[in-house]
Amino acid sequence: MRKKLFLKFIIGYLVFGVIGFVIVSTFTSRCIHEYLQRTDAKQLYRESNLIASSYAANYYNDTITAYDIHQTLASLDSYLAAEIWIMDTQGRVLINSAQPLDMSNTAVIEDFNVMDFGSSYYSIGTFYDSFDSRHMTVFSPITTNYQVRGYVLIHKPISLVEAQYAHLLNVSYWTLLLLFAAGGFFVLLLLWQVCLPLRRIIKGADAFAEGSFSHSIPVHKDDELGYLTATLNYMANELNTLEDDQRKFISNVSHDFRSPLTSIKGYVEAMLDGTIPVEMQEKYLNIIVFETERLGKLTQELLELNKYGSHGTMLDFSEFDINQLIKMTCLTFEGACKPKRISFHLILTDEELYVRADMTKIQQVVYNLIDNAIKFSHHDSEITIETTEKNDKVFVSVKDTGIGIPKDSLNKVFERFYKTDLSRGKDKKGSGLGLAIVKEIVQSHDQNINVISTEGVGTEFIFTLSAVNQE
């Protein structure tokens, strides 16, 4: 299966060679043969016209002797490699350049008829059996005083044309062979540049299909194959990370569900077997209720987070005053702030600052950020909430002066169930889903959220909203 592409390249290359040979041996061969015949015929016809209009005409006008014209034609015979005849209208050969001049003993072509040439100025054959081999014969009439007195005929052995044809055909075959060799080189180069990387990609894809996402495809090219390889390697890395995240997610969910369930089971069994006396059962029933509420809250947060999948969630956009929403949300934390004596410092731009968003979802974002800030703030501290407007954006900042976040944990705080080591001792009630929900809500609005933190100094969360121009 994997070698089919290789075989297709080889078979295609061989088919190309066969087709090329067939084309050269048929079409190209015929074209060369016809071209050489026409070219030689035209050349001989020009020479016969020149002889007929000058030397032969002068001979009939008695201005040149038969001996002189024979000498001239003999020279042309050597140059053209062809016999030159001067023939009268009755078919008697008066002068033959290939034979000595003998006017008393001339050959006669009995069946000669100029009409046998038809519309063409040349013919191929033995010329009324005058030759043992095939010749190309061209003719031109000799005219004096508007009267045809005879003909000039030039006979060239067709074997000379065939020899030239064979030579050019051999050149064509050698050219085809060189092209075939060059094509073979480029096919091998293409196989090396394409098939070998493709095999590596297939091997890597098979490894990914078997769940081995740590495998890396060793193809480093600056082309489409290199881009495909980089994409597959990136996908494998993301799947490997996702697999780790899934294991971590399941582990965290199991831990967060197991702890309250273990407590509930332990207290119920203790009450059933009498380990906890009746007069103390109310205390432990309250603990069971608390743990049950924790489970309910965790389940609700998981359901909430599940709304923000790959298809997003439906948002009910409206225009509202973000300053008023912040003020109202802060009032709901009055009870939570009192034991730790935490106060709010609000720095709000203008009396009213309108944004366009889903009011309920943004209230949840503000609530979760404030709740997070209270959990990790020291006693007698202050939480600063600030709004600013810039470039059609409203920036909302929630800043505390608590324990801060370690530098190596900053890029993980928005992960589901993630808790820093510093927070584990303080965040007993947290599920690790609050900030994940915050990020999903903000991103579903096509907005951004960032965190700035220094360990031991405090943490600031900043998110953006679309501003509404109120005129």
Coordinates of C-alpha atoms in Angstrom, one line a residue:
M1 CA 0.0 0.0 0.0
R2 CA 2.8 2.4 0.9
K3 CA 4.7 1.8 -2.2
K4 CA 1.9 2.5 -4.6
L5 CA 3.0 6.1 -5.1
F6 CA 6.6 5.0 -5.8
L7 CA 5.3 2.5 -8.4
K8 CA 3.0 5.1 -10.0
F9 CA 6.0 7.4 -10.5
I10 CA 8.1 4.6 -12.0
I11 CA 5.3 3.4 -14.3
G12 CA 4.4 6.9 -15.3
Y13 CA 8.0 7.5 -16.2
L14 CA 8.2 4.3 -18.3
V15 CA 5.0 5.1 -20.0
F16 CA 6.3 8.6 -20.8
G17 CA 9.4 7.0 -22.4
V18 CA 7.4 4.6 -24.5
I19 CA 5.0 7.4 -25.7
G20 CA 8.1 9.5 -26.5
F21 CA 9.6 6.7 -28.5
V22 CA 6.4 6.1 -30.4
I23 CA 6.0 9.8 -31.2
V24 CA 9.6 10.1 -32.5
S25 CA 9.4 6.9 -34.5
T26 CA 6.1 7.8 -36.2
F27 CA 5.1 11.5 -36.2
T28 CA 8.6 13.0 -35.9
S29 CA 10.0 10.5 -38.4
R30 CA 7.4 11.2 -41.0
C31 CA 7.7 15.0 -40.5
I32 CA 11.5 14.8 -40.9
H33 CA 11.2 12.6 -44.0
E34 CA 8.7 14.9 -45.7
Y35 CA 10.6 18.0 -44.8
L36 CA 13.9 16.7 -46.3
Q37 CA 12.1 15.6 -49.5
R38 CA 10.5 19.0 -49.9
T39 CA 13.6 20.9 -49.1
D40 CA 15.8 18.9 -51.5
A41 CA 13.1 19.1 -54.3
K42 CA 12.9 22.9 -53.9
Q43 CA 16.7 23.3 -54.0
L44 CA 16.9 21.1 -57.1
Y45 CA 14.0 22.9 -58.7
R46 CA 15.7 26.3 -58.3
E47 CA 18.9 24.9 -59.9
S48 CA 16.9 23.4 -62.8
N49 CA 15.1 26.7 -63.4
L50 CA 18.4 28.6 -63.4
I51 CA 20.0 26.1 -65.9
A52 CA 16.9 26.2 -68.1
S53 CA 16.7 30.0 -68.2
S54 CA 20.4 30.6 -68.9
Y55 CA 22.7 27.8 -70.1
A56 CA 20.0 25.7 -71.8
A57 CA 18.3 28.6 -73.4
N58 CA 21.6 29.9 -74.7
Y59 CA 22.3 26.5 -76.1
Y60 CA 19.1 26.5 -78.1
N61 CA 19.9 30.1 -79.2
D62 CA 23.3 28.9 -80.5
T63 CA 25.2 31.3 -78.2
I64 CA 26.9 28.5 -76.3
T65 CA 28.3 25.2 -77.6
A66 CA 27.2 21.8 -76.4
Y67 CA 30.7 21.1 -75.1
D68 CA 30.7 24.3 -72.9
I69 CA 27.3 23.5 -71.4
H70 CA 28.4 19.9 -70.8
Q71 CA 31.4 21.1 -68.9
T72 CA 29.3 23.5 -66.8
L73 CA 26.7 20.8 -66.0
A74 CA 29.4 18.3 -65.1
S75 CA 30.7 20.8 -62.5
L76 CA 27.1 21.2 -61.1
D77 CA 26.7 17.5 -61.1
S78 CA 29.6 17.2 -58.6
Y79 CA 28.2 20.0 -56.5
L80 CA 24.6 18.8 -56.4
A81 CA 25.5 15.1 -56.3
A82 CA 22.9 14.6 -59.0
E83 CA 22.7 13.9 -62.8
I84 CA 21.6 16.8 -65.0
W85 CA 20.0 16.1 -68.3
I86 CA 19.0 18.4 -71.2
M87 CA 16.2 16.6 -73.1
D88 CA 14.2 17.7 -76.1
T89 CA 10.4 17.4 -76.2
Q90 CA 10.6 13.9 -77.8
G91 CA 12.4 12.4 -74.9
R92 CA 15.9 12.4 -76.5
V93 CA 18.7 13.1 -73.9
L94 CA 20.9 15.6 -75.7
I95 CA 23.3 16.2 -72.8
N96 CA 24.0 14.0 -69.7
S97 CA 26.3 15.5 -67.1
A98 CA 27.3 12.0 -65.9
Q99 CA 28.4 10.7 -69.3
P100 CA 30.8 11.9 -72.0
L101 CA 29.3 14.2 -74.6
D102 CA 28.3 12.3 -77.8
M103 CA 25.7 14.1 -79.9
S104 CA 25.6 11.3 -82.5
N105 CA 24.6 8.6 -80.0
T106 CA 22.0 10.0 -77.6
A107 CA 19.7 8.0 -75.3
V108 CA 15.9 8.2 -75.9
I109 CA 13.3 7.9 -73.2
E110 CA 10.5 6.3 -75.2
D111 CA 7.7 6.7 -72.8
F112 CA 8.6 10.2 -71.6
N113 CA 5.5 12.4 -71.1
V114 CA 5.8 15.6 -69.1
M115 CA 2.2 15.2 -68.1
D116 CA 3.3 12.2 -65.9
F117 CA 4.6 14.7 -63.4
G118 CA 1.0 16.0 -62.8
S119 CA 0.7 19.2 -60.8
S120 CA 4.0 18.5 -59.0
Y121 CA 7.4 19.7 -60.1
Y122 CA 9.2 16.5 -59.0
S123 CA 8.7 12.7 -58.8
I124 CA 10.3 9.8 -57.0
G125 CA 11.1 6.6 -58.8
T126 CA 13.4 5.0 -61.4
F127 CA 12.3 7.5 -64.1
Y128 CA 11.0 5.1 -66.8
D129 CA 13.5 2.5 -65.6
S130 CA 16.5 4.7 -66.5
F131 CA 18.1 4.0 -63.1
D132 CA 18.5 0.9 -61.0
S133 CA 17.6 2.7 -57.8
R134 CA 15.0 5.2 -56.8
H135 CA 15.8 8.9 -57.7
M136 CA 14.2 12.2 -57.1
T137 CA 13.6 13.9 -60.4
V138 CA 12.8 17.6 -60.9
F139 CA 12.2 19.2 -64.3
S140 CA 12.0 22.7 -65.7
P141 CA 10.9 23.6 -69.3
I142 CA 13.4 25.3 -71.6
T143 CA 11.5 28.1 -73.5
T144 CA 12.7 30.4 -76.3
N145 CA 10.4 32.8 -78.1
Y146 CA 7.6 31.6 -75.9
Q147 CA 8.0 28.0 -77.2
V148 CA 9.0 25.0 -75.2
R149 CA 12.2 23.6 -76.8
G150 CA 13.1 21.0 -74.2
Y151 CA 13.5 20.2 -70.5
V152 CA 16.2 20.4 -67.9
L153 CA 15.9 17.3 -65.6
I154 CA 17.9 16.8 -62.4
H155 CA 18.1 13.3 -60.9
K156 CA 19.3 12.9 -57.3
P157 CA 19.5 9.4 -55.7
I158 CA 16.9 9.1 -53.0
S159 CA 19.5 7.2 -51.0
L160 CA 21.2 10.5 -50.3
V161 CA 18.0 11.9 -48.9
E162 CA 17.4 8.7 -46.9
A163 CA 20.9 8.9 -45.4
Q164 CA 20.3 12.5 -44.3
Y165 CA 16.9 11.4 -42.9
A166 CA 18.5 8.5 -41.0
H167 CA 21.1 10.9 -39.5
L168 CA 18.5 13.3 -38.3
L169 CA 16.3 10.5 -37.0
N170 CA 19.3 9.2 -35.0
V171 CA 19.8 12.6 -33.6
S172 CA 16.1 12.6 -32.6
Y173 CA 16.5 9.2 -30.9
W174 CA 19.7 10.3 -29.0
T175 CA 17.9 13.5 -28.0
L176 CA 15.0 11.4 -26.7
L177 CA 17.4 9.1 -24.9
L178 CA 19.1 12.1 -23.2
L179 CA 15.7 13.6 -22.2
F180 CA 14.7 10.1 -20.9
A181 CA 17.9 10.0 -18.8
A182 CA 17.4 13.5 -17.6
G183 CA 13.8 12.7 -16.8
G184 CA 14.9 9.6 -14.9
F185 CA 17.3 11.8 -12.8
F186 CA 14.5 14.2 -12.0
V187 CA 12.1 11.3 -11.2
L188 CA 14.6 9.9 -8.8
L189 CA 15.2 13.4 -7.3
L190 CA 11.4 13.8 -7.0
L191 CA 11.1 10.4 -5.3
W192 CA 13.8 11.3 -2.9
Q193 CA 12.3 14.7 -2.2
V194 CA 8.6 13.6 -2.0
C195 CA 8.3 9.8 -1.5
L196 CA 10.9 9.6 1.3
P197 CA 9.4 12.4 3.4
L198 CA 5.9 11.0 2.7
R199 CA 6.9 7.7 4.1
R200 CA 8.2 9.4 7.2
I201 CA 5.0 11.3 7.5
I202 CA 2.9 8.1 7.1
K203 CA 5.1 6.4 9.7
G204 CA 4.5 9.3 12.1
A205 CA 0.8 9.3 11.4
D206 CA 0.6 5.6 12.2
A207 CA 2.4 6.3 15.4
F208 CA -0.1 9.1 16.2
A209 CA -3.0 6.7 15.4
E210 CA -1.6 4.2 17.9
G211 CA -1.5 6.9 20.6
S212 CA 2.2 7.6 20.5
F213 CA 2.0 11.4 20.5
S214 CA 5.6 11.8 21.7
H215 CA 6.8 10.7 18.3
S216 CA 8.3 13.5 16.1
I217 CA 8.3 13.3 12.3
P218 CA 11.9 14.0 11.1
V219 CA 11.1 16.0 8.0
H220 CA 12.6 19.5 7.8
K221 CA 11.7 21.1 4.6
D222 CA 10.7 24.6 3.6
D223 CA 7.8 23.6 1.4
E224 CA 4.3 22.1 1.6
L225 CA 5.6 18.8 3.0
G226 CA 7.5 20.7 5.6
Y227 CA 4.4 22.7 6.5
L228 CA 2.4 19.4 6.7
T229 CA 5.0 17.8 8.9
A230 CA 5.1 20.9 11.2
T231 CA 1.3 20.8 11.4
L232 CA 1.2 17.1 12.3
N233 CA 4.0 17.5 14.9
Y234 CA 2.2 20.4 16.4
M235 CA -1.1 18.5 16.4
A236 CA 0.6 15.5 18.1
N237 CA 2.1 17.8 20.7
E238 CA -1.2 19.4 21.4
L239 CA -2.9 16.0 21.6
N240 CA -0.2 14.8 24.0
T241 CA -0.7 17.9 26.1
L242 CA -4.5 17.4 25.9
E243 CA -4.1 13.8 27.0
D244 CA -2.0 15.0 30.0
D245 CA -4.6 17.6 30.8
Q246 CA -7.4 15.1 30.6
R247 CA -5.6 12.8 33.0
K248 CA -4.9 15.7 35.3
F249 CA -8.5 16.9 34.9
I250 CA -9.9 13.5 35.8
S251 CA -7.5 13.2 38.7
N252 CA -8.5 16.6 40.1
V253 CA -12.2 15.9 39.6
S254 CA -11.9 12.6 41.4
H255 CA -10.0 14.2 44.2
D256 CA -12.5 17.1 44.6
F257 CA -15.4 14.7 44.6
R258 CA -13.7 12.0 46.7
S259 CA -12.9 14.3 49.7
P260 CA -16.4 15.5 50.5
L261 CA -17.9 12.0 49.8
T262 CA -15.3 10.4 52.1
S263 CA -16.3 12.9 54.8
I264 CA -20.0 12.4 54.3
K265 CA -19.6 8.6 54.4
G266 CA -17.4 8.7 57.5
Y267 CA -19.8 10.8 59.5
V268 CA -22.9 8.9 58.4
E269 CA -21.3 5.6 59.3
A270 CA -20.1 7.0 62.6
M271 CA -23.6 8.1 63.5
L272 CA -25.1 4.8 62.4
D273 CA -22.7 2.7 64.5
G274 CA -23.1 5.0 67.5
T275 CA -19.5 6.3 67.4
I276 CA -21.0 9.9 67.4
P277 CA -23.5 10.3 70.2
V278 CA -26.9 11.6 69.5
E279 CA -26.3 14.9 71.2
M280 CA -23.4 15.7 68.8
Q281 CA -25.1 14.5 65.6
E282 CA -26.4 18.0 64.8
K283 CA -22.8 19.3 64.5
Y284 CA -21.8 16.6 62.1
L285 CA -25.0 16.8 60.1
N286 CA -24.2 20.5 59.5
I287 CA -20.8 19.4 58.2
I288 CA -22.5 16.8 55.9
V289 CA -24.8 19.6 54.6
F290 CA -21.7 21.8 54.0
E291 CA -19.9 19.1 52.1
T292 CA -23.1 18.4 50.1
E293 CA -23.3 22.1 49.2
R294 CA -19.6 21.8 48.1
L295 CA -20.5 18.9 45.8
G296 CA -23.5 20.8 44.5
K297 CA -21.4 23.9 43.8
L298 CA -18.7 21.9 42.1
T299 CA -21.3 20.2 39.9
Q300 CA -22.8 23.5 39.0
E301 CA -19.5 25.0 38.0
L302 CA -18.7 21.9 35.9
L303 CA -22.0 22.4 34.1
E304 CA -21.3 26.1 33.7
L305 CA -17.9 25.4 32.3
N306 CA -19.3 22.8 29.9
K307 CA -21.4 25.5 28.3
Y308 CA -18.3 27.1 26.8
G309 CA -17.3 24.3 24.4
S310 CA -16.0 24.6 20.9
H311 CA -19.4 25.9 19.7
G312 CA -19.4 28.7 22.3
T313 CA -22.5 29.7 24.3
M314 CA -25.4 32.0 23.6
L315 CA -24.9 35.5 24.9
D316 CA -27.6 38.0 25.7
F317 CA -25.9 41.3 24.7
S318 CA -27.1 44.5 26.1
E319 CA -25.8 48.0 27.1
F320 CA -25.3 48.5 30.8
D321 CA -23.3 50.6 33.3
I322 CA -20.3 48.6 34.3
N323 CA -19.6 51.0 37.3
Q324 CA -23.1 50.3 38.7
L325 CA -22.6 46.5 38.3
I326 CA -19.3 46.7 40.2
K327 CA -20.8 48.6 43.0
M328 CA -23.7 46.2 43.4
T329 CA -21.4 43.2 43.2
C330 CA -19.2 44.6 46.0
L331 CA -22.2 45.0 48.3
T332 CA -22.8 41.2 48.1
F333 CA -19.4 40.6 49.7
E334 CA -20.0 42.7 52.8
G335 CA -20.5 39.6 54.9
A336 CA -17.4 37.9 53.5
C337 CA -15.2 40.9 54.0
K338 CA -16.2 41.8 57.6
P339 CA -14.4 38.9 59.4
K340 CA -11.1 39.7 57.6
R341 CA -11.7 43.5 57.8
I342 CA -11.2 43.9 54.0
S343 CA -12.3 47.1 52.3
F344 CA -12.9 48.0 48.7
H345 CA -11.3 51.0 46.9
L346 CA -13.2 51.9 43.8
I347 CA -11.5 54.0 41.1
L348 CA -14.3 54.3 38.5
T349 CA -14.1 56.4 35.4
D350 CA -17.0 58.9 35.2
E351 CA -20.3 58.5 37.0
E352 CA -21.6 56.1 34.3
L353 CA -19.5 53.9 32.0
Y354 CA -21.5 51.9 29.5
V355 CA -20.4 48.7 27.9
R356 CA -22.0 46.2 25.5
A357 CA -21.9 42.6 26.8
D358 CA -24.0 39.9 28.5
M359 CA -24.7 41.6 31.8
T360 CA -25.3 38.3 33.8
K361 CA -22.1 36.7 32.5
I362 CA -20.0 39.8 33.2
Q363 CA -21.4 40.0 36.7
Q364 CA -20.3 36.4 37.2
V365 CA -16.8 37.4 36.0
V366 CA -16.6 40.3 38.5
Y367 CA -18.0 38.2 41.3
N368 CA -15.5 35.4 40.7
L369 CA -12.5 37.8 40.6
I370 CA -13.6 39.6 43.8
D371 CA -14.2 36.3 45.5
N372 CA -10.8 35.1 44.5
A373 CA -9.2 38.3 45.7
I374 CA -10.9 38.0 49.1
K375 CA -9.7 34.4 49.6
F376 CA -6.1 35.3 49.2
S377 CA -6.0 38.7 50.8
H378 CA -4.5 39.3 54.2
H379 CA -6.5 40.7 57.1
D380 CA -6.9 44.5 57.2
S381 CA -6.1 44.8 53.5
E382 CA -7.7 46.6 50.6
I383 CA -9.0 45.4 47.2
T384 CA -8.8 48.0 44.4
I385 CA -11.3 47.9 41.5
E386 CA -10.6 50.3 38.7
T387 CA -12.3 51.0 35.3
T388 CA -10.7 53.0 32.5
E389 CA -11.7 53.7 28.9
K390 CA -9.2 53.7 26.0
N391 CA -9.6 53.1 22.3
D392 CA -13.2 52.0 22.4
K393 CA -12.3 49.5 25.1
V394 CA -13.2 49.5 28.8
F395 CA -10.5 48.0 31.1
V396 CA -11.7 46.5 34.4
S397 CA -9.0 45.8 37.0
V398 CA -9.4 43.8 40.2
K399 CA -6.3 44.1 42.4
D400 CA -5.5 42.7 45.8
T401 CA -2.5 42.8 48.1
G402 CA -2.5 39.2 49.1
I403 CA -0.1 36.3 48.8
G404 CA 0.4 36.6 45.1
I405 CA 1.0 33.9 42.5
P406 CA 4.4 32.3 41.9
K407 CA 6.0 33.2 38.5
D408 CA 6.0 29.6 37.2
S409 CA 2.2 29.4 37.9
L410 CA 1.0 32.6 36.1
N411 CA 0.4 30.8 32.8
K412 CA -1.6 28.0 34.5
V413 CA -4.0 30.0 36.8
F414 CA -6.8 29.8 34.1
E415 CA -6.5 26.0 33.8
R416 CA -9.4 23.9 35.2
F417 CA -8.8 22.7 38.7
Y418 CA -5.4 24.3 38.9
K419 CA -4.4 25.6 42.4
T420 CA -1.0 27.0 43.3
D421 CA 0.9 25.4 46.1
L422 CA 0.6 28.7 48.1
S423 CA -3.2 28.7 47.7
R424 CA -3.9 25.1 48.8
G425 CA -3.6 26.0 52.5
K426 CA -5.9 29.0 52.2
D427 CA -8.4 27.9 49.4
K428 CA -10.1 25.1 51.2
K429 CA -13.5 25.7 49.6
G430 CA -12.4 26.5 46.1
S431 CA -12.8 24.1 43.2
G432 CA -10.2 25.5 40.9
L433 CA -12.8 26.3 38.3
G434 CA -13.6 30.0 39.0
L435 CA -10.8 31.5 36.9
A436 CA -11.4 28.9 34.1
I437 CA -15.0 30.1 34.0
V438 CA -13.9 33.7 34.0
K439 CA -11.6 33.2 31.0
E440 CA -14.2 31.3 29.0
I441 CA -16.8 34.0 29.5
V442 CA -14.4 36.8 28.6
Q443 CA -13.1 35.0 25.5
S444 CA -16.7 34.2 24.4
H445 CA -17.1 38.0 24.2
D446 CA -14.0 38.2 21.9
Q447 CA -12.2 40.0 24.7
N448 CA -9.0 39.4 26.6
I449 CA -8.0 38.9 30.3
N450 CA -4.5 39.1 31.8
V451 CA -3.0 38.6 35.2
I452 CA -0.1 40.4 36.8
S453 CA 1.2 39.1 40.1
T454 CA 4.2 39.3 42.4
E455 CA 4.6 36.7 45.1
G456 CA 4.1 38.2 48.5
V457 CA 2.9 41.5 47.1
G458 CA -0.5 40.9 45.4
T459 CA -2.3 40.0 42.2
E460 CA -4.1 42.1 39.6
F461 CA -6.6 40.7 37.0
I462 CA -7.4 42.9 34.0
F463 CA -10.1 42.2 31.4
T464 CA -11.6 44.2 28.6
L465 CA -15.1 45.0 27.3
S466 CA -16.5 46.8 24.3
A467 CA -17.2 50.4 25.3
V468 CA -20.5 52.2 24.2
N469 CA -20.2 55.8 23.1
Q470 CA -22.9 57.7 25.1
E471 CA -23.6 61.1 23.6

